[in-house]
Coordinates of N, CA and C in Angstrom, one line a residue:
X1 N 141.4 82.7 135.9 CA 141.2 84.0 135.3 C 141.2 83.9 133.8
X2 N 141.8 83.3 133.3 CA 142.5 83.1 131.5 C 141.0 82.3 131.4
X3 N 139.9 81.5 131.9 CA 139.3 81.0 131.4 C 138.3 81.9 131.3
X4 N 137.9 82.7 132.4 CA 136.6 83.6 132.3 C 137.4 85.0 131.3
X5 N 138.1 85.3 131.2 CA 138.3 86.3 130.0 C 137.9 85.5 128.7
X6 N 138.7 84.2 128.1 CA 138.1 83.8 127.0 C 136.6 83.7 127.1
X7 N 136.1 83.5 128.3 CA 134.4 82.8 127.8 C 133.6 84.4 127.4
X8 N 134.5 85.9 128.6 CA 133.8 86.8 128.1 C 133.9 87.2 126.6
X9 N 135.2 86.8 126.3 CA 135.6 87.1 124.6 C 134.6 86.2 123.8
X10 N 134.5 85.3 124.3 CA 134.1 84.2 123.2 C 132.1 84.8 123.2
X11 N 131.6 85.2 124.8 CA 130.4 85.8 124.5 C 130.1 87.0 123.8
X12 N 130.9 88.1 124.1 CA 130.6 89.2 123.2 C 130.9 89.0 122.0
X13 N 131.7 88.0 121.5 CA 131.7 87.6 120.0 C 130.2 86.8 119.3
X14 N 130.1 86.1 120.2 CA 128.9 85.4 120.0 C 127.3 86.6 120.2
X15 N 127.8 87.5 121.0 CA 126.4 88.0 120.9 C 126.1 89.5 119.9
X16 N 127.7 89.9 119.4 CA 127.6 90.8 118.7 C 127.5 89.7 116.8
X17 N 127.8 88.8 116.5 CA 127.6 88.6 116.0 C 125.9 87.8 115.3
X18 N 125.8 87.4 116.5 CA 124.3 87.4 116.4 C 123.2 88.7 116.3
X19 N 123.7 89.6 117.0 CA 123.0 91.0 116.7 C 123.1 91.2 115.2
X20 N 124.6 91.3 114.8 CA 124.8 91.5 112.8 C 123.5 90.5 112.4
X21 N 123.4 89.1 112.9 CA 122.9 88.5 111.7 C 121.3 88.8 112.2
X22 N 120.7 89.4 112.9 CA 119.5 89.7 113.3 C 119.4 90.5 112.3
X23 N 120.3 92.0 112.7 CA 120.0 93.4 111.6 C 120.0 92.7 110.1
X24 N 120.8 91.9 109.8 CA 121.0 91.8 108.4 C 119.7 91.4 107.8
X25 N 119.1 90.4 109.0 CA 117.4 89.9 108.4 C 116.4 90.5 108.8
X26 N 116.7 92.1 109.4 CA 115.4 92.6 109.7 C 115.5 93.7 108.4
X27 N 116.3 94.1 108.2 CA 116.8 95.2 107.0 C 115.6 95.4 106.2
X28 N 115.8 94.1 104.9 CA 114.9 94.0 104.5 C 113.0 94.8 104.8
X29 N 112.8 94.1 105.7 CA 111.7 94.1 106.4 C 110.9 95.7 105.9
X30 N 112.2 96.5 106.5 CA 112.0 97.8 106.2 C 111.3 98.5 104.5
X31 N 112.4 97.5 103.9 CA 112.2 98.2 102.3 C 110.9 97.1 102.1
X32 N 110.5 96.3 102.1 CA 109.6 95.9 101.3 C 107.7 96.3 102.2
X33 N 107.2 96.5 100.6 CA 106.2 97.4 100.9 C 105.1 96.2 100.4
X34 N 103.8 97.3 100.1 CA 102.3 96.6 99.7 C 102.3 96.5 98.5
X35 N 103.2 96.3 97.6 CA 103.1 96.0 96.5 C 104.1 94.7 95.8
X36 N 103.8 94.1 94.7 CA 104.2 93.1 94.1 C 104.5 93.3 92.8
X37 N 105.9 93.4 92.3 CA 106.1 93.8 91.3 C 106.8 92.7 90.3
X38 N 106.7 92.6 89.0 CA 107.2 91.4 88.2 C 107.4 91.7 86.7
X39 N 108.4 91.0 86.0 CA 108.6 91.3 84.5 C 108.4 90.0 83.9
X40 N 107.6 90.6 82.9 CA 107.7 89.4 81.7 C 108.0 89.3 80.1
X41 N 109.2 89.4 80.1 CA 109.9 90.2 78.7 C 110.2 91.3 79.0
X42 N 109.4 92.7 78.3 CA 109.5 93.5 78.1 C 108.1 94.4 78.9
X43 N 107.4 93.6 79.1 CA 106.1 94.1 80.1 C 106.5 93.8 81.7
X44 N 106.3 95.0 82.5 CA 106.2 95.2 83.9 C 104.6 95.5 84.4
X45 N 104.5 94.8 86.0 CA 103.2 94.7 86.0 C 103.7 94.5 87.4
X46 N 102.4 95.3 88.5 CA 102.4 95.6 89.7 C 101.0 95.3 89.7
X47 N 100.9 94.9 91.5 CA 99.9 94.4 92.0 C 99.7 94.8 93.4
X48 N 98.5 95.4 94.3 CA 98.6 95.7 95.6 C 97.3 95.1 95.7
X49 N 97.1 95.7 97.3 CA 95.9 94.9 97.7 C 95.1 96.3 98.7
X50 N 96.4 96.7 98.3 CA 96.6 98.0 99.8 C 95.4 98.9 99.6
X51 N 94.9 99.2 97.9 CA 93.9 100.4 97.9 C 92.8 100.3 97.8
X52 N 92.0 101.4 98.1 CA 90.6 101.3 98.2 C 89.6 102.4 97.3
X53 N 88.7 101.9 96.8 CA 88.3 102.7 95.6 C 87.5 103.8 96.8
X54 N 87.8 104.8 95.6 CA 87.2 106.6 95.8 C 86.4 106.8 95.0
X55 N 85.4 107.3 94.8 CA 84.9 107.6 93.2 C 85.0 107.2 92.3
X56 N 85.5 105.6 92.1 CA 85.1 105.1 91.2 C 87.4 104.7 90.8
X57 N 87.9 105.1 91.8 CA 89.3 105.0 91.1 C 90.0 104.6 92.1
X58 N 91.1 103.0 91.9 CA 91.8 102.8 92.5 C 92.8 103.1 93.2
X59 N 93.4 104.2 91.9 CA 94.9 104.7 92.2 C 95.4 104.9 90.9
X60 N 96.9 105.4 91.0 CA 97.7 105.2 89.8 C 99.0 104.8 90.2
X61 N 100.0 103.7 89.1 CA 100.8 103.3 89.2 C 102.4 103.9 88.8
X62 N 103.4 104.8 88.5 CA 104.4 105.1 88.1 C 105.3 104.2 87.8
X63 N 105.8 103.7 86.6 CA 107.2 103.5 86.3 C 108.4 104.6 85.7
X64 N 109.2 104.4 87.2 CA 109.8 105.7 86.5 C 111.8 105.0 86.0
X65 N 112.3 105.4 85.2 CA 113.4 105.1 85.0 C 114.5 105.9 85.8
X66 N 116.0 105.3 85.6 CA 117.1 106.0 86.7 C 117.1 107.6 86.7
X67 N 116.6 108.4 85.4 CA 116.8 109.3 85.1 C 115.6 110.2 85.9
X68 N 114.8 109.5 86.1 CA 113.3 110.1 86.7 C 113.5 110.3 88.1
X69 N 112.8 111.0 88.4 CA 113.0 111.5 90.6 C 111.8 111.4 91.0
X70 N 110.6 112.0 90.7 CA 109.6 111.2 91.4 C 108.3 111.2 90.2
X71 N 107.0 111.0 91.1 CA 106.4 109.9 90.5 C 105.5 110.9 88.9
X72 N 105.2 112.0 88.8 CA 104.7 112.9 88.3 C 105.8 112.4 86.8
X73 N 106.7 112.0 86.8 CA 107.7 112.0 85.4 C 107.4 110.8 85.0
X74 N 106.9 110.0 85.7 CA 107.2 108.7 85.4 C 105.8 108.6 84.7
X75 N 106.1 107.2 83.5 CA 104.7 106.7 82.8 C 103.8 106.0 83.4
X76 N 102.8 106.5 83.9 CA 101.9 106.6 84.9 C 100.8 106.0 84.2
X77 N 100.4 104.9 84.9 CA 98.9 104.0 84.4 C 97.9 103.4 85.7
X78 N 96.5 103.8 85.4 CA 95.4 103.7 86.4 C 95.7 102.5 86.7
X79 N 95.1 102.4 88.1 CA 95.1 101.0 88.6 C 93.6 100.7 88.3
X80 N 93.3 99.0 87.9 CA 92.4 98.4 87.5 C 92.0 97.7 88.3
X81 N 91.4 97.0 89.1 CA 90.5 95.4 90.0 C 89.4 95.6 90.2
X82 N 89.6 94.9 91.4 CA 88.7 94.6 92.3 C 88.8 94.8 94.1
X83 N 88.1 94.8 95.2 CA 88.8 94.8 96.7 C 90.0 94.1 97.2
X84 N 90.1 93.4 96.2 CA 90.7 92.0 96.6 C 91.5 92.3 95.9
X85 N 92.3 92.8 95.1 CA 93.9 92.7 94.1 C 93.5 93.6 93.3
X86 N 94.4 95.1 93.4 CA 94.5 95.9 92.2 C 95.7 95.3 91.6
X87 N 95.8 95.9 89.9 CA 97.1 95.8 89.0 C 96.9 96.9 88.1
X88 N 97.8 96.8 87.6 CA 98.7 97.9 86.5 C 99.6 97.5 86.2
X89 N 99.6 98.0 84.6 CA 100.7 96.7 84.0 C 101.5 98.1 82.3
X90 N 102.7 97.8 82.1 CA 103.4 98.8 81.0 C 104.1 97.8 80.0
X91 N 103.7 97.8 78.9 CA 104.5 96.8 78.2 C 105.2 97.8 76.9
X92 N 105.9 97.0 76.5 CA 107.2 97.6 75.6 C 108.3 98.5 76.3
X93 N 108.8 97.9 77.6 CA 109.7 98.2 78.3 C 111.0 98.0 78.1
X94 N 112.1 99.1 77.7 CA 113.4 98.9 77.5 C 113.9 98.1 78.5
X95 N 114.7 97.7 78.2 CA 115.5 96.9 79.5 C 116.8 98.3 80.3
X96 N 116.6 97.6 81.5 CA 117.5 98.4 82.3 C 116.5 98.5 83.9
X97 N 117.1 99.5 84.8 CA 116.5 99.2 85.6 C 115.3 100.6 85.9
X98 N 114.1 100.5 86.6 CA 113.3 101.1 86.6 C 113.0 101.1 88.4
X99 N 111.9 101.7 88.7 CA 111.4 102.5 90.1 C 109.9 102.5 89.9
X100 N 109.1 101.3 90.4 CA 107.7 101.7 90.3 C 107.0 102.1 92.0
X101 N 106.0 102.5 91.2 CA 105.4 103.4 93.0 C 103.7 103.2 92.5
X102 N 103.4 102.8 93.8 CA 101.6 102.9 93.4 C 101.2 104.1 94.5
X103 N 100.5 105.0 94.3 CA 99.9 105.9 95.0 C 98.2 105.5 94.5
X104 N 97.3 105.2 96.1 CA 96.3 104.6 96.0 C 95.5 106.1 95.6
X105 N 93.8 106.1 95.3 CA 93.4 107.3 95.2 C 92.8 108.2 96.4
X106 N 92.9 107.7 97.5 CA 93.4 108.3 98.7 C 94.3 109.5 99.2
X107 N 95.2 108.9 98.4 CA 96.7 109.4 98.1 C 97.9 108.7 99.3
X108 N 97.1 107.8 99.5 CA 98.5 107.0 100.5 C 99.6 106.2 99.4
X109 N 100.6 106.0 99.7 CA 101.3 105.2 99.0 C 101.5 103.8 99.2
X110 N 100.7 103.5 98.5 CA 100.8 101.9 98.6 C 102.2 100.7 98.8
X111 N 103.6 101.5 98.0 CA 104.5 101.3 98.3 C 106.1 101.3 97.0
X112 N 106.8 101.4 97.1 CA 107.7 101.4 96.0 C 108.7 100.1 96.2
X113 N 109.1 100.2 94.8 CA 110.1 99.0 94.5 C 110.4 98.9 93.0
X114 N 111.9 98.4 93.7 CA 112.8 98.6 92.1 C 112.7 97.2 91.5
X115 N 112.2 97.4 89.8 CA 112.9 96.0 89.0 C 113.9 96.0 87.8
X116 N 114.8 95.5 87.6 CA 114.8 95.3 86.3 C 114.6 94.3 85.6
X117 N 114.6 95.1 84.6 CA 114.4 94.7 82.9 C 115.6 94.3 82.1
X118 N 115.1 93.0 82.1 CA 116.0 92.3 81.2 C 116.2 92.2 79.8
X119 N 117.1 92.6 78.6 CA 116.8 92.7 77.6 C 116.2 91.6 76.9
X120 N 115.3 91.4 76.0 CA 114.7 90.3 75.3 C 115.5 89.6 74.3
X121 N 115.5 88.7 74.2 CA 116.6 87.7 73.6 C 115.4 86.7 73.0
X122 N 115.7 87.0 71.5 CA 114.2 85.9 70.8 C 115.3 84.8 70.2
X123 N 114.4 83.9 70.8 CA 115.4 82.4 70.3 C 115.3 82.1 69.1
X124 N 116.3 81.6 68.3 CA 116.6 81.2 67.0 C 116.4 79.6 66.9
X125 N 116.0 79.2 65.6 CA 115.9 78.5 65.1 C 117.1 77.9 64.3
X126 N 117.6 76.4 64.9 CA 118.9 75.6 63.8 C 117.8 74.4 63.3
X127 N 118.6 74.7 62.2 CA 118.3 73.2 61.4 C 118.7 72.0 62.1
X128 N 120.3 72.4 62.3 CA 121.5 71.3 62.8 C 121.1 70.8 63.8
X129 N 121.5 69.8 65.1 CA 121.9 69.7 66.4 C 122.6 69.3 66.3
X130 N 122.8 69.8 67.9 CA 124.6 69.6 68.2 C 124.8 68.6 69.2
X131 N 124.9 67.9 69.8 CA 125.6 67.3 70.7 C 125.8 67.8 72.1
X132 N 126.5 69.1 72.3 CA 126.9 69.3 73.4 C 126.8 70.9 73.1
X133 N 126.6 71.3 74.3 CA 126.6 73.0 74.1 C 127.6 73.6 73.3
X134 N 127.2 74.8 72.9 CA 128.3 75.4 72.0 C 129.3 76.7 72.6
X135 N 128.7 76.9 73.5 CA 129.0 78.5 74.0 C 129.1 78.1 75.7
X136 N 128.7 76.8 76.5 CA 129.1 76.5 77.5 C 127.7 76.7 78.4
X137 N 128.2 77.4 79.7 CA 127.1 76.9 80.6 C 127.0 79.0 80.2
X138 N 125.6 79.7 80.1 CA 125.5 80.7 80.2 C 125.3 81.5 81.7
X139 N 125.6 82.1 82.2 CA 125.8 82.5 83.6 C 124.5 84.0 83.5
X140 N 123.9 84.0 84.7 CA 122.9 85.0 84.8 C 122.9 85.4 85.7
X141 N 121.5 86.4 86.4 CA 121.5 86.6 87.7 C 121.2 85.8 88.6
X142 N 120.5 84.7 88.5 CA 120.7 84.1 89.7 C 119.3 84.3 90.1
X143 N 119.7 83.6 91.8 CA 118.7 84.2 92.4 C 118.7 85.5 93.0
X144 N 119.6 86.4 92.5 CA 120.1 88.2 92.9 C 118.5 89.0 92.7
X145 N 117.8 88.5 92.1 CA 116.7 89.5 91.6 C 115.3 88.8 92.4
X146 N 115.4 87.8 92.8 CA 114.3 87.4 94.1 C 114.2 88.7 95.1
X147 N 113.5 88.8 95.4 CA 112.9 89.5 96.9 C 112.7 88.5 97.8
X148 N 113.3 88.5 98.8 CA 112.9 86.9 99.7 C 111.9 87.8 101.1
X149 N 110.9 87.2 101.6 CA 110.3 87.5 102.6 C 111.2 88.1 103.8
X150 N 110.5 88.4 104.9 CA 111.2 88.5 106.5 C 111.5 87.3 106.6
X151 N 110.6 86.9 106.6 CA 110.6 85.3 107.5 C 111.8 84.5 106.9
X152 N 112.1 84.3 105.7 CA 113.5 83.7 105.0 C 114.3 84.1 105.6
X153 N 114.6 85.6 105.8 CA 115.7 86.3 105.9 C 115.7 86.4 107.5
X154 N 114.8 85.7 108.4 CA 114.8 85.7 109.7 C 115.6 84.2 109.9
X155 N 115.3 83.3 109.5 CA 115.6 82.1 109.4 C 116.5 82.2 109.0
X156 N 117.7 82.6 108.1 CA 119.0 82.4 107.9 C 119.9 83.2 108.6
X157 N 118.9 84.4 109.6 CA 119.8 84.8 110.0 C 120.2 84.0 111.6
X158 N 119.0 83.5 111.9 CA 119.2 82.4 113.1 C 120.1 81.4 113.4
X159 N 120.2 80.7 111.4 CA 120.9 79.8 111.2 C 122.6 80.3 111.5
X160 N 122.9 81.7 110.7 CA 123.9 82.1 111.1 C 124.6 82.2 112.4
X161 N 123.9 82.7 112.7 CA 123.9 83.2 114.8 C 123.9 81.8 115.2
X162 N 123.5 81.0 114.8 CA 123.4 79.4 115.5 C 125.0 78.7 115.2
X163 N 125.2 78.8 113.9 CA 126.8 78.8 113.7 C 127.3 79.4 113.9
X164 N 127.8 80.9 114.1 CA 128.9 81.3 115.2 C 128.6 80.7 117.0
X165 N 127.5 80.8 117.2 CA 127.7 80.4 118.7 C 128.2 79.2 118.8
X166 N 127.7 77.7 117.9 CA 128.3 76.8 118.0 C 130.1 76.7 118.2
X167 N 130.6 77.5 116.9 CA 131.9 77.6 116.5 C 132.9 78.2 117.5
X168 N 132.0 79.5 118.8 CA 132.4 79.8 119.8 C 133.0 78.8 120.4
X169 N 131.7 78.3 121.3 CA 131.5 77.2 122.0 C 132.7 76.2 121.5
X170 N 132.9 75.5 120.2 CA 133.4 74.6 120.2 C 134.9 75.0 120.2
X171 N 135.7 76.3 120.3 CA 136.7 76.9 120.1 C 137.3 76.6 121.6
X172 N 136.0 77.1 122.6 CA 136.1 77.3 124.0 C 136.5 76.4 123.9
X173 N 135.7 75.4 124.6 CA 136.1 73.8 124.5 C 137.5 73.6 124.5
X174 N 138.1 73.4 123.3 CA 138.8 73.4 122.6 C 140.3 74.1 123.1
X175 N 140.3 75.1 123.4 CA 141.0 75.8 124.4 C 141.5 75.6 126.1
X176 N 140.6 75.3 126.2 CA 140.4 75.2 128.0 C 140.6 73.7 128.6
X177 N 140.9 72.7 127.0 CA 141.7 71.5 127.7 C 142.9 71.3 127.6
X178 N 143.5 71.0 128.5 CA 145.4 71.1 128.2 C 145.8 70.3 127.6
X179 N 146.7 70.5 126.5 CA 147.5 69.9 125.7 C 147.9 67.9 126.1
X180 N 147.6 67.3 125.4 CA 147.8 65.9 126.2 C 148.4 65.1 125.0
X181 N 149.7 64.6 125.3 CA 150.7 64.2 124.1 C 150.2 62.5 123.7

């Protein structure tokens, strides 16, 4: 009896934990849209694929800041291409974080997504060199500001679910042989 209670504990642990790591990689999925968004400096620039020309007009793009609610406030620029890849692009962008939205000329929404803006830092010029850093290792974001696909975030969540069931399993085990001196 003490064995099949542990294996039931040890399964609903193993299968609610694998459910977490499922949600956690499908989450994602949800927020990411038809659009591609990127900074370079001080210029932000979006890319879809999603629209289709009307009269002669792709769409338009919004960047709106934290202060902005929707897309009408925001500094709004035509989208430009071709069938194959529209863009729109804002340069002289403060740093901080922003909310861009493409609305195709359809009027579907091609899709939203947040970036920020990193402040611009113009490198200086020494005469000197040094030897060894001066100020150490400088710490950033990382990879915090990647967007990673489904499919990444599907695969680590498998990997996860694959190590708890292991860790179950090897617990069980581990348990259910009697003590031997």
């Amino acid at each position: 009896m003490r064995n099949s209670s542990l294996f039931l504990r040890s399964g609903l642990t193993v299968a609610a934990a694998s459910a977490l790591s499922f949600l956690v990689a499908a989450g994602p999925a949800e927020a990411q849209s038809g659009i591609s968004v990127s900074t370079t400096g001080t210029t932000v620039s979006v890319t879809t694929r999603a629209c289709t020309n009307v009269n002669g007009s792709w769409g338009t793009a919004s960047l709106l800041n934290s202060r902005q609610a929707n897309f009408s406030q925001g500094r709004q620029v035509s989208l430009s291409g071709t069938s194959a890849l529209q863009s729109a692009a804002w340069s002289n962008v403060s740093a901080g974080t922003y909310t861009v939205i493409v609305i195709c000329s359809d009027g579907t929404t091609a899709g939203t997504q947040s970036v920020i803006v990193s402040p611009s830092v113009r490198p200086t010029i020494s005469a000197t060199a040094t030897a060894s850093p001066s100020r150490g290792v400088m710490g950033g974001v990382g990879g915090g500001s990647r967007d990673y696909g489904t499919l990444t975030l599907l695969g680590g969540g498998v990997l996860v679910g694959t190590a708890v069931a292991g860790t179950a399993w090897y617990l069980r085990r581990r348990t259910s042989k009697p003590y031997r001196l």
